[in-house]
Coordinates of C-alpha atoms in Angstrom, one line a residue:
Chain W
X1 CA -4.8 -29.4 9.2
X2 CA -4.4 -27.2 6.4
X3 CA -7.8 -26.1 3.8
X4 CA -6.9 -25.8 0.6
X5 CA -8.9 -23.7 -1.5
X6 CA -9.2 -23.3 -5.3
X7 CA -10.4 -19.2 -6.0
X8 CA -9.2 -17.0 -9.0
X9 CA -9.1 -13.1 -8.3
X10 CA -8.4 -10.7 -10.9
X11 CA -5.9 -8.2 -9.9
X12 CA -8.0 -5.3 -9.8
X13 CA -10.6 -7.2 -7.0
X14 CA -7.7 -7.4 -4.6
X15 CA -9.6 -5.3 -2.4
X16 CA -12.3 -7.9 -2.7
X17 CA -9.8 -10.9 -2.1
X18 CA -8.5 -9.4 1.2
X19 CA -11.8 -8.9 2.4
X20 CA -12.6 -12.9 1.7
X21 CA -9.2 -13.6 3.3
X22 CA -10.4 -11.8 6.5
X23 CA -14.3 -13.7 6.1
X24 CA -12.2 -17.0 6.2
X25 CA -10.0 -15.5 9.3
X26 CA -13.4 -14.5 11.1
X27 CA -14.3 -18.3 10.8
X28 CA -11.4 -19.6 12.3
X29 CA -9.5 -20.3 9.0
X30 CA -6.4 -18.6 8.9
X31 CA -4.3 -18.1 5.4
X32 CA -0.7 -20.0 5.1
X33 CA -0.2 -19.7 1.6
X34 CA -1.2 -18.4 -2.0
X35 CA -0.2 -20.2 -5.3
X36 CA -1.9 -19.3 -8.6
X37 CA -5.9 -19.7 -8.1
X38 CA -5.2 -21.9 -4.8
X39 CA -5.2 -19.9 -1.3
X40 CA -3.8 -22.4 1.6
X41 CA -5.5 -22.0 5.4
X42 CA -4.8 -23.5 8.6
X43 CA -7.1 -23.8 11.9
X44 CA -6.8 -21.3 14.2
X45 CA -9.1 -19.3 16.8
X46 CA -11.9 -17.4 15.0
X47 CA -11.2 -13.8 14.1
X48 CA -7.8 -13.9 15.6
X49 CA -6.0 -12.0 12.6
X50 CA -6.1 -9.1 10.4
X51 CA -4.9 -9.7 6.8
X52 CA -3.8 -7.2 4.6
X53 CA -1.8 -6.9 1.0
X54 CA -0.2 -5.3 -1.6
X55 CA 1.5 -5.5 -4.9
X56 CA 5.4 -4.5 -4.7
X57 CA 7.1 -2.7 -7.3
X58 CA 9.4 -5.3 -7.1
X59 CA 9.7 -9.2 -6.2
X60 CA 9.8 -10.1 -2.2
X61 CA 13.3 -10.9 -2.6
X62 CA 14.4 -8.3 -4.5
X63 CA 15.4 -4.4 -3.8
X64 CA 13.7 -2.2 -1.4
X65 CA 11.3 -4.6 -1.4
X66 CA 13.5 -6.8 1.3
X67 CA 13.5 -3.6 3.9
X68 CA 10.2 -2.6 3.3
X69 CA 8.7 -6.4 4.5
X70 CA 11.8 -6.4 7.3
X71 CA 10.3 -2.8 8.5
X72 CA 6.7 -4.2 8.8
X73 CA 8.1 -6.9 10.5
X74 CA 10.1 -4.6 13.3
X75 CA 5.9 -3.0 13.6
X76 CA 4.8 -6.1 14.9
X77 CA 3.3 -7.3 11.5
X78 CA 3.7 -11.0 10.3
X79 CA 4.6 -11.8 7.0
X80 CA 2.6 -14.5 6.0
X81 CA 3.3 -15.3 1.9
X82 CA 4.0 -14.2 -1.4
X83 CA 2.9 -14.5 -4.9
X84 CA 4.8 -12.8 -7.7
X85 CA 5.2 -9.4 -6.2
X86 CA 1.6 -9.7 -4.1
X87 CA 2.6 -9.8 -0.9
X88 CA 0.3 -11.1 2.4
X89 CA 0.6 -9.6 6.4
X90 CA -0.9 -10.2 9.2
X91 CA -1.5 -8.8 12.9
X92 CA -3.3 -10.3 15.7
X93 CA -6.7 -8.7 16.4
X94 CA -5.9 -8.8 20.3
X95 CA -3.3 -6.2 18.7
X96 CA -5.4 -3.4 17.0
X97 CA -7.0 -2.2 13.9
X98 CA -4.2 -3.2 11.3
X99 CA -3.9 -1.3 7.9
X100 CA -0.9 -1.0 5.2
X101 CA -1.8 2.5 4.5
X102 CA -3.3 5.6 6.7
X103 CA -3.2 8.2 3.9
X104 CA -4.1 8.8 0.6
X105 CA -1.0 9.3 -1.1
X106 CA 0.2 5.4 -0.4
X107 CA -2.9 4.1 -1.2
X108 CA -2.8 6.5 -5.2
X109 CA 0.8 5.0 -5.1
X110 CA -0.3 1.4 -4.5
X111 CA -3.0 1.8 -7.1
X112 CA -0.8 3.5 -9.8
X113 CA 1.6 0.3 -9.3
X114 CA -1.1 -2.0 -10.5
X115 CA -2.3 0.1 -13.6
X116 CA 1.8 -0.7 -14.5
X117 CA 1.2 -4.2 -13.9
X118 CA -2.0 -3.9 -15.9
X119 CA -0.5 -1.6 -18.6
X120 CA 2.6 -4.2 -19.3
X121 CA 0.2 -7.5 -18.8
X122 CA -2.6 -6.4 -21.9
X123 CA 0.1 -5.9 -24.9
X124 CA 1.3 -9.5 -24.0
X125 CA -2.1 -10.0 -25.7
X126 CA -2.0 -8.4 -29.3
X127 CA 0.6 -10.5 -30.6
X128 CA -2.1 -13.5 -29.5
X129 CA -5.2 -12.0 -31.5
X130 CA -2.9 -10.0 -34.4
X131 CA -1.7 -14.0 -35.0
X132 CA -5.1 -15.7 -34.9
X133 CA -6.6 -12.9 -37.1
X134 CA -3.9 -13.3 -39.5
X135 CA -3.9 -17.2 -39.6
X136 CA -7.7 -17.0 -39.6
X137 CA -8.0 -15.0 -42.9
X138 CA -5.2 -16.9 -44.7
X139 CA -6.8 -20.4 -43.8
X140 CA -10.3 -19.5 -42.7
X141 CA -10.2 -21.7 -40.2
X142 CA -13.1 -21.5 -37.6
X143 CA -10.7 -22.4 -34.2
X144 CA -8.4 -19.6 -35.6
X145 CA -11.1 -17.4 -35.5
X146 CA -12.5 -18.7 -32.1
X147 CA -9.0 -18.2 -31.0
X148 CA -9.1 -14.4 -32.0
X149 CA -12.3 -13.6 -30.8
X150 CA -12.0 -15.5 -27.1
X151 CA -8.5 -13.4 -26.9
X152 CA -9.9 -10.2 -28.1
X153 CA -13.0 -11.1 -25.4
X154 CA -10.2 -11.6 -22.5
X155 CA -8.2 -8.4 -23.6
X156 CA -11.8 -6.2 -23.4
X157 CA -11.9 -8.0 -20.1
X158 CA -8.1 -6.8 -18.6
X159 CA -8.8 -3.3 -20.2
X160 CA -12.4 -3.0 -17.9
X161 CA -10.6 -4.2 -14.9
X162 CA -7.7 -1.7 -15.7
X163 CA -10.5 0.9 -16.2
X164 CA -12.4 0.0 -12.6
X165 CA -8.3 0.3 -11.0
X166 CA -8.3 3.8 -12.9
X167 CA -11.7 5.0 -11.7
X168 CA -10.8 5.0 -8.4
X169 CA -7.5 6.2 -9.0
X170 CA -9.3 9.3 -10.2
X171 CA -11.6 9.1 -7.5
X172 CA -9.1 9.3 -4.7
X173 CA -6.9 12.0 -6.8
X174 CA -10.0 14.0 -6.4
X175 CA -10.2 13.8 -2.5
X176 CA -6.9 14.4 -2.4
X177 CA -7.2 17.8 -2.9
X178 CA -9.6 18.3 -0.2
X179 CA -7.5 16.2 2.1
X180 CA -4.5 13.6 2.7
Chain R
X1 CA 9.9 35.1 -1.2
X2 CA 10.6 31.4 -1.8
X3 CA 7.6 28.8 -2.1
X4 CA 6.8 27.5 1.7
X5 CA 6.8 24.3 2.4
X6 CA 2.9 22.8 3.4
X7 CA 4.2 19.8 5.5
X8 CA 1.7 16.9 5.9
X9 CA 0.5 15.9 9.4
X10 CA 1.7 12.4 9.3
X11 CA 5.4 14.0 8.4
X12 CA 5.2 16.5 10.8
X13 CA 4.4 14.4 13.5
X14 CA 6.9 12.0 12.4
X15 CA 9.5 14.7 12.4
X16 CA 8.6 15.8 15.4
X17 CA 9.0 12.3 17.1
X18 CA 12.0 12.4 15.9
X19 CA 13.9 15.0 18.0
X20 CA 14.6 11.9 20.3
X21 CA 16.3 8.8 18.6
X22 CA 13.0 6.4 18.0
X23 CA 12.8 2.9 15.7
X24 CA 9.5 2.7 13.3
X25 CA 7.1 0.8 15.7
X26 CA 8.2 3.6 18.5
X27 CA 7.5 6.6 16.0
X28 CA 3.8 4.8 15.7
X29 CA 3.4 5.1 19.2
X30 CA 4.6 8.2 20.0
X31 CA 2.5 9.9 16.9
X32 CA -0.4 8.4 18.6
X33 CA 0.3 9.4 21.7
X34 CA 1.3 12.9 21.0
X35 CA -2.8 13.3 18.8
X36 CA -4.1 11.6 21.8
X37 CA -5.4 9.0 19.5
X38 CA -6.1 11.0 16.5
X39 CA -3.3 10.1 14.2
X40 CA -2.5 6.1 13.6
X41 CA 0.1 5.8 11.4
X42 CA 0.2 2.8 9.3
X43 CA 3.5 1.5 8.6
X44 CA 3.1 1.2 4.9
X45 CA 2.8 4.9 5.2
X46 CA 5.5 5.4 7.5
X47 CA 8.2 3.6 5.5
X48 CA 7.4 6.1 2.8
X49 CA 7.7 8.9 4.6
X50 CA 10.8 7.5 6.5
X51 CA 12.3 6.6 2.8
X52 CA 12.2 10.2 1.8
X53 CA 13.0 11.5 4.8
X54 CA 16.2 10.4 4.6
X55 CA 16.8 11.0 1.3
X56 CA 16.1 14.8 1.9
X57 CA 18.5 14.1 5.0
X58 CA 15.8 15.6 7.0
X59 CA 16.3 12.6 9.3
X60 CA 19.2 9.7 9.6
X61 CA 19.4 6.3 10.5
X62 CA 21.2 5.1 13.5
X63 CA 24.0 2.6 13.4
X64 CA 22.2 0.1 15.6
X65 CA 23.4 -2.3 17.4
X66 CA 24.4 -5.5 16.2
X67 CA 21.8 -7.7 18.8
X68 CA 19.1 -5.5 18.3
X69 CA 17.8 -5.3 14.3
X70 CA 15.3 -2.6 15.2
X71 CA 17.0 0.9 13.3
X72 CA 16.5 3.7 14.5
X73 CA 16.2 7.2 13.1
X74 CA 16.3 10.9 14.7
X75 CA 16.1 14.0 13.0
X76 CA 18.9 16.1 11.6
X77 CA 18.7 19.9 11.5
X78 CA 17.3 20.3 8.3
X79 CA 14.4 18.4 9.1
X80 CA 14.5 20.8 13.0
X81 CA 14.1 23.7 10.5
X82 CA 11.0 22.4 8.6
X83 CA 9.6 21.6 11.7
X84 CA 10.3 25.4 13.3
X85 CA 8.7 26.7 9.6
X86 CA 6.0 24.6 9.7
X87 CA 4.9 25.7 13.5
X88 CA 4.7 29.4 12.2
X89 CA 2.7 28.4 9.1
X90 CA 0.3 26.7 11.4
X91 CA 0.6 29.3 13.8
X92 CA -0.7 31.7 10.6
X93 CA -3.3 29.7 9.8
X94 CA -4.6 29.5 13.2
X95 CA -4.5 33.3 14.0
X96 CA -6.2 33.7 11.0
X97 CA -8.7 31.7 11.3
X98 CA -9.9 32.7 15.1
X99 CA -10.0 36.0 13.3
X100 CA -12.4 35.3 11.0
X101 CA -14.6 33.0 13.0
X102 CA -14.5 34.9 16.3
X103 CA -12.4 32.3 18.1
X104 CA -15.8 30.0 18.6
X105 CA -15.2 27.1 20.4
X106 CA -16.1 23.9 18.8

């Protein structure tokens, strides 16, 4: 029977939306499949899998993308779904600890990938606010200027989740000198 | 003198793994075998280091056969040679520090 649940993670908390995946898989409810705010489970034995995920450089389908998924499948990893270039694995428990990465350098790699995604997500905001602004002091119209400042509100959001993605890019740069 | 090369320890492991034709889940083991434990290689990791790898020609991929859709790789002899380098850089690095501290066992 399959659970389907309605959740919305911002892309800098996927650390936090991997560790809910694995809560879920604890309980017995095992992730099928993701669509935009709506994660999919099915019934399984408690705590039987590890999830992990990533954002891709590049679509499932597409590029290296297609050997890099066909390689974790030859380690014994399953490859459960996809949404835009997220990508979701998993490994039975009965088969070890399971982890994407085991060094630093993968992990600054993965994280530099999403400030891209973050960097080329906020512009497609200005052209939003710059509109409402302009309409607003044409017209004076009070939805224009609810328009501009709920935009400009969402855009301060995406530019604090950037930052929190770019604070622990900074963080783990640092260790890296120490170690790998 | 030119710049020496400070190999990390998941690429010289793999590399050294390597000196026998292995595919990626066998180059997990064998790392883990080899540290007793120590190292785990993730796979997301290792297909990094196995992408480069080859680019640098350090290492190739075997034609495999057509049954079996596990590649394998093993190492070419660039790759041998930056393995040899690296085990007298870490042989420095180990005579110099029992120097220092006496040789005291941990």
């Amino acid at each position: 029977m399959t659970h389907s649940v309605r959740r919305l993670y911002f892309v800098w908390d996927f650390e936090k939306q991997v560790e809910w995946i694995n809560e879920m898989a604890e309980k017995g409810l095992h992730l099928k499949n993701v669509g935009l705010g709506r994660f999919d489970f099915e019934e399984g034995e408690p705590g039987g899998y590890t999830y992990r995920m990533e954002w891709l450089s590049r679509r499932p389908g597409r590029g290296d993308s297609v050997s890099y998924i066909h390689f974790l499948e030859e380690t014994g990893a399953e490859y459960v779904a996809s949404f835009k270039h997220w990508v979701y694995f998993r490994k039975q428990t009965a088969d070890g600890p399971f982890d994407l990465y085991s060094d630093l350098d993968s992990r600054l790699n993965h994280l530099k990938r999403l400030m891209t995604l973050m960097a080329c997500l906020i512009p497609l905001l200005l052209p939003a606010i710059a509109l409402n602004v302009w309409v607003w002091l044409r017209f004076w119209e009070t939805p224009n200027a609810v328009m501009a400042g709920a935009t400009t509100a969402f855009l301060l959001f995406m530019i604090s989740g950037l930052y929190k993605i770019a604070r622990q890019y900074r963080h783990l740069k640092n260790e890296r000198v120490l170690h790998e | 003198m030119p710049e020496t090369i400070v190999l990390t320890e998941a690429v010289y492991y793999i590399l050294l793994s390597l000196f026998e034709p292995l595919h990626g889940y066998g180059i997990m083991q064998k790392v883990e075998a080899l540290s007793r434990g120590r190292v785990r290689l993730a796979a997301g990791t290792l297909y990094g280091a196995i992408s480069t790898l080859l680019e640098k020609r350090w290492i190739k991929a075997l034609p495999g056969e057509s049954s079996s859709r596990k590649k394998e790789y093993v190492i070419l002899e660039e790759g041998r040679q930056a393995v040899i380098s690296e085990i007298s850089r870490l042989r420095e690095l180990i005579d110099n520090g029992e120097k220092i501290t006496g040789g005291e066992k941990q």
